mmCIF file of C-alpha atoms in Angstrom:
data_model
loop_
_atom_site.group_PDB
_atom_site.id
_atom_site.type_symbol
_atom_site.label_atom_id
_atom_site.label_comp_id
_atom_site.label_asym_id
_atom_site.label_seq_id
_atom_site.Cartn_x
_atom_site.Cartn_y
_atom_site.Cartn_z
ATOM 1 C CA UNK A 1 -6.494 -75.585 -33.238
ATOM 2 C CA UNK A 2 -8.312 -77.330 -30.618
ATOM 3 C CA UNK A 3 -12.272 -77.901 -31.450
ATOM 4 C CA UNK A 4 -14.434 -75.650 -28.918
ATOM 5 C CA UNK A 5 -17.067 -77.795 -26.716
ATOM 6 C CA UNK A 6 -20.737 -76.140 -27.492
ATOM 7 C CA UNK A 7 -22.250 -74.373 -25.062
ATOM 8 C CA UNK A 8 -24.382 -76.316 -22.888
ATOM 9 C CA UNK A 9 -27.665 -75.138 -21.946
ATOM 10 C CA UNK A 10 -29.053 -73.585 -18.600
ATOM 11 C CA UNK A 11 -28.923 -76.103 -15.859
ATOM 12 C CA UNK A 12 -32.671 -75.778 -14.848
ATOM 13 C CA UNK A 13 -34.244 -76.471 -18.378
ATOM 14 C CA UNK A 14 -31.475 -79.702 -19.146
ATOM 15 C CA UNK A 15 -31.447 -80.864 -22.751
ATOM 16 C CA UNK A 16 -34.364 -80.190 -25.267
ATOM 17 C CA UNK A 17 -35.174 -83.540 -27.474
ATOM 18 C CA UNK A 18 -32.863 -83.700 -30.687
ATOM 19 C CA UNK A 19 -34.621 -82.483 -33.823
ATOM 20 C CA UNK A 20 -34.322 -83.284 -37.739
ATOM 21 C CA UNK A 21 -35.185 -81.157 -40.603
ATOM 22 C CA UNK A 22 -37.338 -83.391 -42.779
ATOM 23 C CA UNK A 23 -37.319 -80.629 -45.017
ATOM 24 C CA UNK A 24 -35.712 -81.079 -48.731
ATOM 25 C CA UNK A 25 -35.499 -79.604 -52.224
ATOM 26 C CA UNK A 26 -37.879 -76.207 -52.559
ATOM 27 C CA UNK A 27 -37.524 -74.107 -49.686
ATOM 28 C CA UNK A 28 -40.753 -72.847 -47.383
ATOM 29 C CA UNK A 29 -39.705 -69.411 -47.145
ATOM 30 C CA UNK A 30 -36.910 -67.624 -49.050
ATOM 31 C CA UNK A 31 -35.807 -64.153 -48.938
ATOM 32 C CA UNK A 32 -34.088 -62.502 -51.396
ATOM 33 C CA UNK A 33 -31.726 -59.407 -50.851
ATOM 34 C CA UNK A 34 -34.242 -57.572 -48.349
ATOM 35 C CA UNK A 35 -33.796 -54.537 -47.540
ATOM 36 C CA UNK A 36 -36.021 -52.708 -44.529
ATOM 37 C CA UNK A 37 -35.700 -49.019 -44.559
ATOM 38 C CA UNK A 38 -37.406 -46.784 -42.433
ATOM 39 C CA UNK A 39 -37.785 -43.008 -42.929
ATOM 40 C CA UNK A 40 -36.578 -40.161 -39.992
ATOM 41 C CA UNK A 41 -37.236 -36.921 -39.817
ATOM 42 C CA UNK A 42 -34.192 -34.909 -38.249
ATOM 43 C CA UNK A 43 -34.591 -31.122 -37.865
ATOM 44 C CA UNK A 44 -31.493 -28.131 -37.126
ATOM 45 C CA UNK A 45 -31.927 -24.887 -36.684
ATOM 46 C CA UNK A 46 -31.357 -24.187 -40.079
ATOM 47 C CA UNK A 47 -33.510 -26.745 -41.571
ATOM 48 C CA UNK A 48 -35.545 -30.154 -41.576
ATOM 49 C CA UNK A 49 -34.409 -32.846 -43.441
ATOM 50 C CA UNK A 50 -35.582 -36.772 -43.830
ATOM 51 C CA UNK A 51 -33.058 -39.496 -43.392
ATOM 52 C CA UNK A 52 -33.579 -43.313 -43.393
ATOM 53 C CA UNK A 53 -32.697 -46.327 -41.010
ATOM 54 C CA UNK A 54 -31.031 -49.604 -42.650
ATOM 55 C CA UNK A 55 -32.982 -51.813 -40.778
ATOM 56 C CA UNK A 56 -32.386 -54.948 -43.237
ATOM 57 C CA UNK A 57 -30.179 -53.987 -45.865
ATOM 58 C CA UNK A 58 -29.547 -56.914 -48.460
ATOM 59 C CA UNK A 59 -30.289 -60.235 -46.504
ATOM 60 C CA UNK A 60 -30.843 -63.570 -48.361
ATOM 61 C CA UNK A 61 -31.882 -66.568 -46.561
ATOM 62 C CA UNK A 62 -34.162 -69.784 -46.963
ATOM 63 C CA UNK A 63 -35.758 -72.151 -44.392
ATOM 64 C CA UNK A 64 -37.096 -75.699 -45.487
ATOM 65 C CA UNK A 65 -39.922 -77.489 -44.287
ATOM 66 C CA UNK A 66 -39.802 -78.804 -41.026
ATOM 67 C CA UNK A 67 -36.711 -76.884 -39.747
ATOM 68 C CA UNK A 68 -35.675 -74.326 -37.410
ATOM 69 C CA UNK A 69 -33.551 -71.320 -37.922
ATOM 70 C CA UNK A 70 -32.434 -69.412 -35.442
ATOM 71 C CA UNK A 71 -31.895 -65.639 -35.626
ATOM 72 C CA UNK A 72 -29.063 -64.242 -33.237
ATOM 73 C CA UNK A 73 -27.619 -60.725 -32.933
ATOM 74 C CA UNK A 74 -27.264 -58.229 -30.339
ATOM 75 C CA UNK A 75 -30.596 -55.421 -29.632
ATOM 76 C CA UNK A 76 -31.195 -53.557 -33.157
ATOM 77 C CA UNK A 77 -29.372 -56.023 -35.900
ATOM 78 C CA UNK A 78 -32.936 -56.203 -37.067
ATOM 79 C CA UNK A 79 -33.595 -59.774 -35.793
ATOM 80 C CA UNK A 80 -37.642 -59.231 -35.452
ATOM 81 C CA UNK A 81 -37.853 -56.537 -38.051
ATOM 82 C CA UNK A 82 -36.991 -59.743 -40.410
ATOM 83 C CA UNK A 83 -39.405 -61.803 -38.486
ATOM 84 C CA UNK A 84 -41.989 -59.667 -39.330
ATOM 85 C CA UNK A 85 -41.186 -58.757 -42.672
ATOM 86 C CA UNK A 86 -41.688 -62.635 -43.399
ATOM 87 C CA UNK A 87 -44.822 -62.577 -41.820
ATOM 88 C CA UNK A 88 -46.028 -59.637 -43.562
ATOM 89 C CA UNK A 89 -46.471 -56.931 -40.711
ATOM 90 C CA UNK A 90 -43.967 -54.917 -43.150
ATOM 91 C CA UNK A 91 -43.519 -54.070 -46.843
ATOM 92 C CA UNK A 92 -39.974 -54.857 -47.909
ATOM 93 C CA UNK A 93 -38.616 -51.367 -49.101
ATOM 94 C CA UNK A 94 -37.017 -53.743 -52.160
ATOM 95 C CA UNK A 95 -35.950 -57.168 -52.279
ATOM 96 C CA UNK A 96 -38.417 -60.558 -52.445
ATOM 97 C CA UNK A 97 -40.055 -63.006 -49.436
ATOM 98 C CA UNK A 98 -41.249 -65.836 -51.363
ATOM 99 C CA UNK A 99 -43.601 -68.264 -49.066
ATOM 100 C CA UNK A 100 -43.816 -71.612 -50.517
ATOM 101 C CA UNK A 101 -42.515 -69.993 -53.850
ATOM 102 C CA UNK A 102 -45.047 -66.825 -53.923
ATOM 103 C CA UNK A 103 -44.142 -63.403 -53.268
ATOM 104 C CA UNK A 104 -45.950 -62.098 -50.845
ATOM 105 C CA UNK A 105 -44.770 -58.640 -51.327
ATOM 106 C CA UNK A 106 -46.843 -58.324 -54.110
ATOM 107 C CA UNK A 107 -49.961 -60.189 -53.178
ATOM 108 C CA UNK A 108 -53.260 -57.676 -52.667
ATOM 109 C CA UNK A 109 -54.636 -57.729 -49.523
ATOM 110 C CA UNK A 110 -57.410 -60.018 -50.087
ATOM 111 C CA UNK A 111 -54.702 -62.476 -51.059
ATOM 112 C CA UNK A 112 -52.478 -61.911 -48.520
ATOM 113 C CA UNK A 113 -55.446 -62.444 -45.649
ATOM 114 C CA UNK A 114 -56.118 -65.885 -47.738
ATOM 115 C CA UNK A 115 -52.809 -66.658 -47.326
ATOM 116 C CA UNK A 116 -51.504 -65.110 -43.430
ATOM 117 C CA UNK A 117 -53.534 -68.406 -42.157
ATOM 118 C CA UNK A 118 -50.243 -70.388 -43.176
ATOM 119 C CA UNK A 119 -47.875 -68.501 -41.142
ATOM 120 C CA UNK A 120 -47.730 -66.922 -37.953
ATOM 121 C CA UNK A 121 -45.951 -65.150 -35.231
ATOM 122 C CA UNK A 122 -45.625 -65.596 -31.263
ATOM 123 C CA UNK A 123 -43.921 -62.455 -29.983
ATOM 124 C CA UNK A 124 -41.511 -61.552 -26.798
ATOM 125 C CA UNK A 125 -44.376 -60.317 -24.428
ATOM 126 C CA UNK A 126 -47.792 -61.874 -24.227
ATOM 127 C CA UNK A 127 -48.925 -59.815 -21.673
ATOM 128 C CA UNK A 128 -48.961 -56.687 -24.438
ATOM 129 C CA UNK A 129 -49.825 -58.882 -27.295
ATOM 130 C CA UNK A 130 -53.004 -60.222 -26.021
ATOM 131 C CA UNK A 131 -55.673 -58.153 -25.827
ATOM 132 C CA UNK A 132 -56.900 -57.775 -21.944
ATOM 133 C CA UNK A 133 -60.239 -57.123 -22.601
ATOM 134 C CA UNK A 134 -60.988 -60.682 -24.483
ATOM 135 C CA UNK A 135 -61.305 -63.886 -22.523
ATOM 136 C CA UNK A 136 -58.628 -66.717 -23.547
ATOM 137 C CA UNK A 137 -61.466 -68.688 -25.306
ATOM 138 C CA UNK A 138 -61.897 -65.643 -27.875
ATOM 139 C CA UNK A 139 -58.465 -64.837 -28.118
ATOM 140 C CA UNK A 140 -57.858 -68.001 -29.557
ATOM 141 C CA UNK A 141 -60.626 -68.300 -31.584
ATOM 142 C CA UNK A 142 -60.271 -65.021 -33.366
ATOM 143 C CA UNK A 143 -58.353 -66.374 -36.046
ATOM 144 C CA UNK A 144 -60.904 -69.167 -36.865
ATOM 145 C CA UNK A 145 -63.584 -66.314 -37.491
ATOM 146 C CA UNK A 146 -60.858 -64.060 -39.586
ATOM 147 C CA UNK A 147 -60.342 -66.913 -41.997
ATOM 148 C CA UNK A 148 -63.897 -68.416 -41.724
ATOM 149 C CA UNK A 149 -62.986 -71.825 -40.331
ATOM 150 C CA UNK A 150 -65.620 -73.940 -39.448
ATOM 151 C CA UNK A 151 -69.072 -72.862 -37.362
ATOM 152 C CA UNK A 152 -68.949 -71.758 -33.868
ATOM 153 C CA UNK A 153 -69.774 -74.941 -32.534
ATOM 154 C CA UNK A 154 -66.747 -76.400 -34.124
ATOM 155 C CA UNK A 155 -64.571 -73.296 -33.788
ATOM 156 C CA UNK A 156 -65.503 -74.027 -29.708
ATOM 157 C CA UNK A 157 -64.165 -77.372 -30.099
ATOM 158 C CA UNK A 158 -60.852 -76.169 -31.660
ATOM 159 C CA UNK A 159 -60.061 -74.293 -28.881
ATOM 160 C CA UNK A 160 -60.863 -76.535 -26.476
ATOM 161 C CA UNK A 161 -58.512 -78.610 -28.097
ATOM 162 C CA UNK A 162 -55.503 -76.527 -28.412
ATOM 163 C CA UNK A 163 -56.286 -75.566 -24.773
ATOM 164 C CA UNK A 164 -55.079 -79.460 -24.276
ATOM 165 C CA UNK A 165 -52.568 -79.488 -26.692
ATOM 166 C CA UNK A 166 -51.038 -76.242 -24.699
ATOM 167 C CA UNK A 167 -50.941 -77.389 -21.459
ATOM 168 C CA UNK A 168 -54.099 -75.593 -19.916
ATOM 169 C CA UNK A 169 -57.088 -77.041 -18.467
ATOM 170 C CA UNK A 170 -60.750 -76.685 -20.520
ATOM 171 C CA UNK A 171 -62.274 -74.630 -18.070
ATOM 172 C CA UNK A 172 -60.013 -71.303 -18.048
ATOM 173 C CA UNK A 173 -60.983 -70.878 -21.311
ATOM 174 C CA UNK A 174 -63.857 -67.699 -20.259
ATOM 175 C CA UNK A 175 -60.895 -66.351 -18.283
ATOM 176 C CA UNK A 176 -58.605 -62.966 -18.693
ATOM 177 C CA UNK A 177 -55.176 -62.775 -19.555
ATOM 178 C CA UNK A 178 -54.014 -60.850 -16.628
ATOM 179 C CA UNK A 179 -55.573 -64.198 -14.233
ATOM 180 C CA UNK A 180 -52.894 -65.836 -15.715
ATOM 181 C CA UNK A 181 -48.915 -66.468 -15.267
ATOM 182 C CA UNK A 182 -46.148 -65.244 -18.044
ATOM 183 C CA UNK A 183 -45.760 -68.688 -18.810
ATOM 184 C CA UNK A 184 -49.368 -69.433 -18.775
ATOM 185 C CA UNK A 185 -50.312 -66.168 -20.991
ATOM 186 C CA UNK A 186 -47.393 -67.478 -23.225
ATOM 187 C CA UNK A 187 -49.218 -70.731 -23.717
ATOM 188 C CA UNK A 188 -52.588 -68.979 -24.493
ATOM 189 C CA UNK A 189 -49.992 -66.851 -27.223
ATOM 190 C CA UNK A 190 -48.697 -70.098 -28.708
ATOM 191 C CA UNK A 191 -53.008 -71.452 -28.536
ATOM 192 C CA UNK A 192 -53.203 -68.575 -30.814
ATOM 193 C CA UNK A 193 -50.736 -69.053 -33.719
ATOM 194 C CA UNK A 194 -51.779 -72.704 -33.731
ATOM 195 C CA UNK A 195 -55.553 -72.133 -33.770
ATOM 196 C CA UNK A 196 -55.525 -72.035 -38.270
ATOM 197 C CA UNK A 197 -53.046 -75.066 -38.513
ATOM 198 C CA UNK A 198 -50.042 -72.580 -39.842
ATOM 199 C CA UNK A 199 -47.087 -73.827 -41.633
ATOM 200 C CA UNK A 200 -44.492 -71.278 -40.443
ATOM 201 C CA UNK A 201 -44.486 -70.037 -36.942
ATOM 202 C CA UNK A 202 -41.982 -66.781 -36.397
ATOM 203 C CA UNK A 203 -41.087 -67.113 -32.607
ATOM 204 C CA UNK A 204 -39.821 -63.741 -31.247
ATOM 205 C CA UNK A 205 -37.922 -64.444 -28.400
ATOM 206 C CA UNK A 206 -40.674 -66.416 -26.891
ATOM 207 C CA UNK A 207 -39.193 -66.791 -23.290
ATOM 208 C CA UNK A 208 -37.149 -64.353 -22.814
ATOM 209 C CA UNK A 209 -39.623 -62.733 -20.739
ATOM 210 C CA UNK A 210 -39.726 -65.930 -18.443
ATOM 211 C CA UNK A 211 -38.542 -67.796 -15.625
ATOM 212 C CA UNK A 212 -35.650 -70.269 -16.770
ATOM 213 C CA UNK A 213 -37.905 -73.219 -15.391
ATOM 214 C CA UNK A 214 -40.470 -71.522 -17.375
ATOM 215 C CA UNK A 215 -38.552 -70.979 -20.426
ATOM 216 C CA UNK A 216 -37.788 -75.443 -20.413
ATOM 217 C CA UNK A 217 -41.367 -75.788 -20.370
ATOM 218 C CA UNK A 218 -42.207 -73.939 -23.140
ATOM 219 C CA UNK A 219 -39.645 -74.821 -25.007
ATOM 220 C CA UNK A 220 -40.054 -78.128 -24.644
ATOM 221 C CA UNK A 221 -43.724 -77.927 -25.821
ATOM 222 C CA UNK A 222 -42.496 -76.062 -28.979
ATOM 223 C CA UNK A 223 -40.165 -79.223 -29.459
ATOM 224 C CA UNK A 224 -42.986 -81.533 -28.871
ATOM 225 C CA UNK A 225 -45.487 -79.643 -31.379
ATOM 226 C CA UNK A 226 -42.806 -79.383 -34.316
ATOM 227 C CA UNK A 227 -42.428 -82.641 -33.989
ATOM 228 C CA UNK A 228 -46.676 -83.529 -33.779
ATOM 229 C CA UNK A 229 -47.577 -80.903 -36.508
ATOM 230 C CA UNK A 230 -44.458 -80.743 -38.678
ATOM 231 C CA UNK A 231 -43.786 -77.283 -38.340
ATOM 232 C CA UNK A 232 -41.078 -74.890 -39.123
ATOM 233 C CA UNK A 233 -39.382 -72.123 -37.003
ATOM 234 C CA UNK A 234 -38.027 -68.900 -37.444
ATOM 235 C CA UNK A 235 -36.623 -68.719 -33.586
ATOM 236 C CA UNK A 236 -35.330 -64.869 -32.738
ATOM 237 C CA UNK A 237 -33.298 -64.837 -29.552
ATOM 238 C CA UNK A 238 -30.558 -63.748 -27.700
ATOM 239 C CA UNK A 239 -29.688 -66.866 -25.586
ATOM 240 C CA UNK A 240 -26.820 -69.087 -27.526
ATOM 241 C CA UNK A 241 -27.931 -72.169 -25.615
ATOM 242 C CA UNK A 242 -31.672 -72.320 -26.699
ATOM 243 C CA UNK A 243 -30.686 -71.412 -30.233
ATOM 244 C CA UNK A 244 -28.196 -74.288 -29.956
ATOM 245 C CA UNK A 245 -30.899 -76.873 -28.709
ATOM 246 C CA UNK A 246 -33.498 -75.873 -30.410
ATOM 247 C CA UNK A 247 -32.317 -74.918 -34.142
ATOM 248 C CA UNK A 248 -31.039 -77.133 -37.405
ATOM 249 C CA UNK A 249 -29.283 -73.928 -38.691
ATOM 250 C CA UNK A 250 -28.455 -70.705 -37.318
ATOM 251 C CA UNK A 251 -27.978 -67.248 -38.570
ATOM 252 C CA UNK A 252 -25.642 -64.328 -36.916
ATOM 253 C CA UNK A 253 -27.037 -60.582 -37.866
ATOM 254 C CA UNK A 254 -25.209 -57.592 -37.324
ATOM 255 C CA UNK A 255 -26.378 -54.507 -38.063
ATOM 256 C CA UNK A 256 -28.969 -55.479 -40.650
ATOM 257 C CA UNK A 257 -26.893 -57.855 -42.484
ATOM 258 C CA UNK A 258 -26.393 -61.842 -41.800
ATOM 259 C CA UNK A 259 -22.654 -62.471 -41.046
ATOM 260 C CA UNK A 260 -22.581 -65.628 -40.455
ATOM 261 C CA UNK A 261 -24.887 -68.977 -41.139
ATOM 262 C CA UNK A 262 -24.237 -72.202 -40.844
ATOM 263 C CA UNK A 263 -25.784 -76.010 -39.244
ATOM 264 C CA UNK A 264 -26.168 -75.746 -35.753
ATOM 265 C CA UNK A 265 -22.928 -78.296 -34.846
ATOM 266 C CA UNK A 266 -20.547 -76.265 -37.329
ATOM 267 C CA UNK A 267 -21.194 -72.570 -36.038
ATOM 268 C CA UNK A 268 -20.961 -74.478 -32.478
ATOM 269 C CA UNK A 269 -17.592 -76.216 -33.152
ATOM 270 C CA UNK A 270 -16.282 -73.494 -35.202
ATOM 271 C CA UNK A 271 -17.527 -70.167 -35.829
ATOM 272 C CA UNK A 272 -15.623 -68.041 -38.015
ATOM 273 C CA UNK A 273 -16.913 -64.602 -37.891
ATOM 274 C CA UNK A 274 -14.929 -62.615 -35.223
ATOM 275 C CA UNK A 275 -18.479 -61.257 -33.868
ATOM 276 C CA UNK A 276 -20.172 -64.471 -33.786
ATOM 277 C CA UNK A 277 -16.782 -65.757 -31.220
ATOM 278 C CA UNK A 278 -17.642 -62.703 -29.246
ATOM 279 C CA UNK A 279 -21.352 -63.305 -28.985
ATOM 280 C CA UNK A 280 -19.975 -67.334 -27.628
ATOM 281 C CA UNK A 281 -17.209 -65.458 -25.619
ATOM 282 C CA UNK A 282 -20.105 -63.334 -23.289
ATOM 283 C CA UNK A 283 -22.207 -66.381 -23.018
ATOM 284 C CA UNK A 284 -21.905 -67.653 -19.540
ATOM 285 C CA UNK A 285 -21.009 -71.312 -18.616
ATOM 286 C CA UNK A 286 -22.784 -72.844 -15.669
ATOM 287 C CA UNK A 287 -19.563 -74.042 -14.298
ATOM 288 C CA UNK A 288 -17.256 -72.172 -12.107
ATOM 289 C CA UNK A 289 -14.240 -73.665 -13.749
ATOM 290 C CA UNK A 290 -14.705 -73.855 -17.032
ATOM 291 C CA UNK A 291 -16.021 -70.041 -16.885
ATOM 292 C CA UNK A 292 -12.739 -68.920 -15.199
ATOM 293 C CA UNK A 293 -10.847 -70.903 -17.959
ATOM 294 C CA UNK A 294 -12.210 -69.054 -20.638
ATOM 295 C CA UNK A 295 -11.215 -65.943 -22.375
ATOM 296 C CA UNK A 296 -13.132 -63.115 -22.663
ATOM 297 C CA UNK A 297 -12.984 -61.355 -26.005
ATOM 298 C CA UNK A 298 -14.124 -57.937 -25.403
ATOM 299 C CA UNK A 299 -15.233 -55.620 -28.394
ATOM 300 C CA UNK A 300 -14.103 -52.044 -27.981
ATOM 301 C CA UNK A 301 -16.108 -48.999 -29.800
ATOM 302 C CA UNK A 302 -19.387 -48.850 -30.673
ATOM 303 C CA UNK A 303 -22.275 -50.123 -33.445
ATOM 304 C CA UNK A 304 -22.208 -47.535 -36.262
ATOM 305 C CA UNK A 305 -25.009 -45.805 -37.393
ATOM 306 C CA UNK A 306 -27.739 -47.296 -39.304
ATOM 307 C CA UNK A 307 -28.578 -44.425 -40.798
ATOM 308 C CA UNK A 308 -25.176 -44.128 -41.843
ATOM 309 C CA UNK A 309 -24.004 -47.390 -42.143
ATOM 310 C CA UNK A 310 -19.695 -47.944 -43.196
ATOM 311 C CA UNK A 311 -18.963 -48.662 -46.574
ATOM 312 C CA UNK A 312 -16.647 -51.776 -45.827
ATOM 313 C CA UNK A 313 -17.355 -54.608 -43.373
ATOM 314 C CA UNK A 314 -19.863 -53.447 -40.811
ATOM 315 C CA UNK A 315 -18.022 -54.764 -37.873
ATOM 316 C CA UNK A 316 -14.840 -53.992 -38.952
ATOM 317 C CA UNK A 317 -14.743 -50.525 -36.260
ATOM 318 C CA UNK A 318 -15.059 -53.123 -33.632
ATOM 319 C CA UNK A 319 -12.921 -56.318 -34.872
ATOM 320 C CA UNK A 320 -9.892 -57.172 -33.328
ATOM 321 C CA UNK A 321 -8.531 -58.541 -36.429
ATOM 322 C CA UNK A 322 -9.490 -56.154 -38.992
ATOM 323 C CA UNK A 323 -7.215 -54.341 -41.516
ATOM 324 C CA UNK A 324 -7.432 -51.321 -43.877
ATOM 325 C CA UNK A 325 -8.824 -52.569 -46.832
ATOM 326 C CA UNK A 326 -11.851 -54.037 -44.125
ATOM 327 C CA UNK A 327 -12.923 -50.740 -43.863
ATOM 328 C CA UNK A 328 -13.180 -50.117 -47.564
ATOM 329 C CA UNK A 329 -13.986 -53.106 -48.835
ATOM 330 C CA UNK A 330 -17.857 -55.039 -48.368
ATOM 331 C CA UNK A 331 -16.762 -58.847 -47.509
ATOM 332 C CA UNK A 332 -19.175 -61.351 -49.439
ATOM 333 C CA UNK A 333 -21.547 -63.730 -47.432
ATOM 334 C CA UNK A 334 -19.540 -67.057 -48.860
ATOM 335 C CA UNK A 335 -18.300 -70.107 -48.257
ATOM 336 C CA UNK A 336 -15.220 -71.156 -47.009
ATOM 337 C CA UNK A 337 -13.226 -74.448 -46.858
ATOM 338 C CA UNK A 338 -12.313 -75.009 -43.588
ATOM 339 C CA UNK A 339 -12.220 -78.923 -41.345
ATOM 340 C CA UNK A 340 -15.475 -79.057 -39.975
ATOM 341 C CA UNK A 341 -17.945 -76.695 -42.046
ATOM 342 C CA UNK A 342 -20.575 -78.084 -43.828
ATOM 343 C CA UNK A 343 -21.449 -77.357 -47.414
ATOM 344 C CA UNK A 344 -23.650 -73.934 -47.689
ATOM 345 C CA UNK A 345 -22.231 -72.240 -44.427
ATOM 346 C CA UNK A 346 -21.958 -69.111 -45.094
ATOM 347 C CA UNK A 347 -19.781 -65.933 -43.519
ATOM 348 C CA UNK A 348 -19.190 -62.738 -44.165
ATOM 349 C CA UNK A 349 -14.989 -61.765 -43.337
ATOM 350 C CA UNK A 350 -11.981 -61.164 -45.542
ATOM 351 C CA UNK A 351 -9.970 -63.336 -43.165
ATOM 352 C CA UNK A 352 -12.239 -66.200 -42.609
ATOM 353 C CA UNK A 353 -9.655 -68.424 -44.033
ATOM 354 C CA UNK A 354 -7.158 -66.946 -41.163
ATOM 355 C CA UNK A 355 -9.742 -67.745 -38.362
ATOM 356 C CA UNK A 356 -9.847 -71.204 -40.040
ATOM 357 C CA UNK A 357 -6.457 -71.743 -40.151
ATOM 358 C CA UNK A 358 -5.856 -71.211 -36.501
ATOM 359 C CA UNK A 359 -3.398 -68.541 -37.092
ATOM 360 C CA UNK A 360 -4.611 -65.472 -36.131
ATOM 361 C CA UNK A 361 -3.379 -65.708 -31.853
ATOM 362 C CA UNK A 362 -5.245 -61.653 -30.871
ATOM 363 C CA UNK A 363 -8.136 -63.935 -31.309
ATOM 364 C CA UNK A 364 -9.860 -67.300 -29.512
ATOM 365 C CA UNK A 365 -13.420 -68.212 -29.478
ATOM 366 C CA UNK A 366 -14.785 -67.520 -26.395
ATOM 367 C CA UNK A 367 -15.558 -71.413 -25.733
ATOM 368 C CA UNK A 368 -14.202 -73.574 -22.851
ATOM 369 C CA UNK A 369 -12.088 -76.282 -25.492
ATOM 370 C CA UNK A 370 -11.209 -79.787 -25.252
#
């Protein structure tokens, strides 16, 4: 089989600067079989009766310092429901989240306020997670006061500071969010998170909301402050070609599970979940004859349930490739031996060594190849 060319990224925002994990042995965040359930109350007729939602149900993974992992999946896989779990915002129903080797699901919350000032989150919409009545210079400032950093005098200068380090001048700082641009109100967002020196910054589809021009810039200012402040990433998004620029590693959910994870160049050269090739099959390639040259694998069917999730692979009512015992039979997240994979890649498919192998013809990768 041919090796796939990765997907190249949009035209307007050109190619983010390379990055390197300098991350090694302990990891900074770890999950352990999470699982995310959320009660529902569904009523008949007859009677009312409570059901739940498998929002996460058994996902294990572990980000080193320094890195980026990137968190793809189509609407409702349970992407930012991980996100926040990490960060807190929810209670795992069972399972661990271990930040820099402590659980946090059992930390009072005294402890866990000592601790939030290490990690933090940027969500998808600035505009609804700032609060309008606030001026940009308190916005970013509140989390100074929470944690008790410094005296206003040098809390003022901290802001003024990130102000810089984001991209906007001194003097907006007594402004409104709503005088401000997506992109700008994005940058005030990103002021935020920064403002107690975090370790870990969840990034919830950050620019999806934006302008592709838009998106480069902010993108490449994430880039340029991983690289200043040693940070690490947990990047949520949809978009295959800022996952591919941006991340070390990247993980493929489906319907609360991880399918697939691997390093950024083998999932790119090689994926070998059947849903990750369809999620590089609907990505679009900014060239008219390479897109024409590609083949479309389309999925047929739709997601099951959550609250009644299959008892065999997950994906296996929509695979093109799957057989009986799929349906029965939970695959493993594992690895597999296969020319190009890197030790600890990871997939979840009973016929991963089929994809592998080349010799499964109902089913190509999506990607223009060489």
């Amino acid at each position: 089989m041919t090796q796939p060319q990765a997907l190249p990224a949009p035209a307007a925002a050109g190619h983010l600067p390379s990055v390197t994990a300098t991350g090694s042995g302990t990891p900074l965040v770890e999950a352990r079989d999470v699982q995310m359930h959320f009660p529902v109350s569904r009523t008949s007729l007859l009677r009312s009766h409570r059901e739940v939602v498998h929002a996460l149900d058994g996902v294990s993974l572990s980000i080193q310092r320094g890195e980026t992992l990137g968190l793809v999946g189509e609407t409702g896989c349970g992407k930012s429901t991980l996100g926040r779990v990490i960060t807190g915002l929810y209670r795992p129903t069972s399972g661990a989240v271990l930040f820099d080797g402590v659980d946090i699901a059992t930390l009072s919350g005294r402890e866990m306020r000592s601790l939030r000032r290490r990690f933090q989150i940027v969500f998808q919409d600035p505009f609804l997670s700032l609060n309008p009545r606030m001026t940009v210079g308190a916005l970013i400032g509140e989390g100074l006061s929470i944690h008790d950093i410094g005296n206003p005098k040098e809390r003022g200068a901290r802001v003024a500071e990130l102000m810089d380090v984001v991209g906007l001048r001194r003097d907006l700082v007594s402004r409104y969010p709503h005088e401000f641009s997506g992109g700008q109100r994005q940058r005030i967002a990103i002021a935020r998170a920064l403002a107690p020196n975090p370790e870990l910054i969840v990034l919830d589809e950050p620019v999806s909301s934006l302008d592709v021009s838009i998106q480069a810039q902010i993108l490449r200012l994430l880039v340029d402050l991983q690289h200043q402040m040693g940070l690490t990433y947990l990047l949520i998004g949809h978009d295959l070609a800022v996952i591919g620029n941006m991340c070390h590693r990247v993980g493929v959910m489906y319907l609360g599970r991880i399918v697939e994870s691997a390093e950024r160049e083998s999932l790119y050269r090689e994926p070998l979940h059947p849903y990750t090739r369809s999620l590089f099959s609907a990505a679009p390639v900014p060239d008219p004859k390479i897109e024409s040259a590609r083949r479309r694998i389309v999925l047929v069917g739709e997601v099951p349930s959550p609250i009644h999730p299959p008892a065999g692979c997950r994906f296996a009512s929509r695979c093109p490739i799957a057989l009986d015992f799929c349906r029965t039979e939970d695959p493993p997240l594992r690895e597999v031996a296969a020319p190009g994979r890197t030790p600890g890649d990871l997939v979840a498919c009973h016929r991963a060594e089929d994809v592998a192998g080349g010799t499964l013809s109902g089913l190509g990768t999506g990607l223009h190849k060489s």
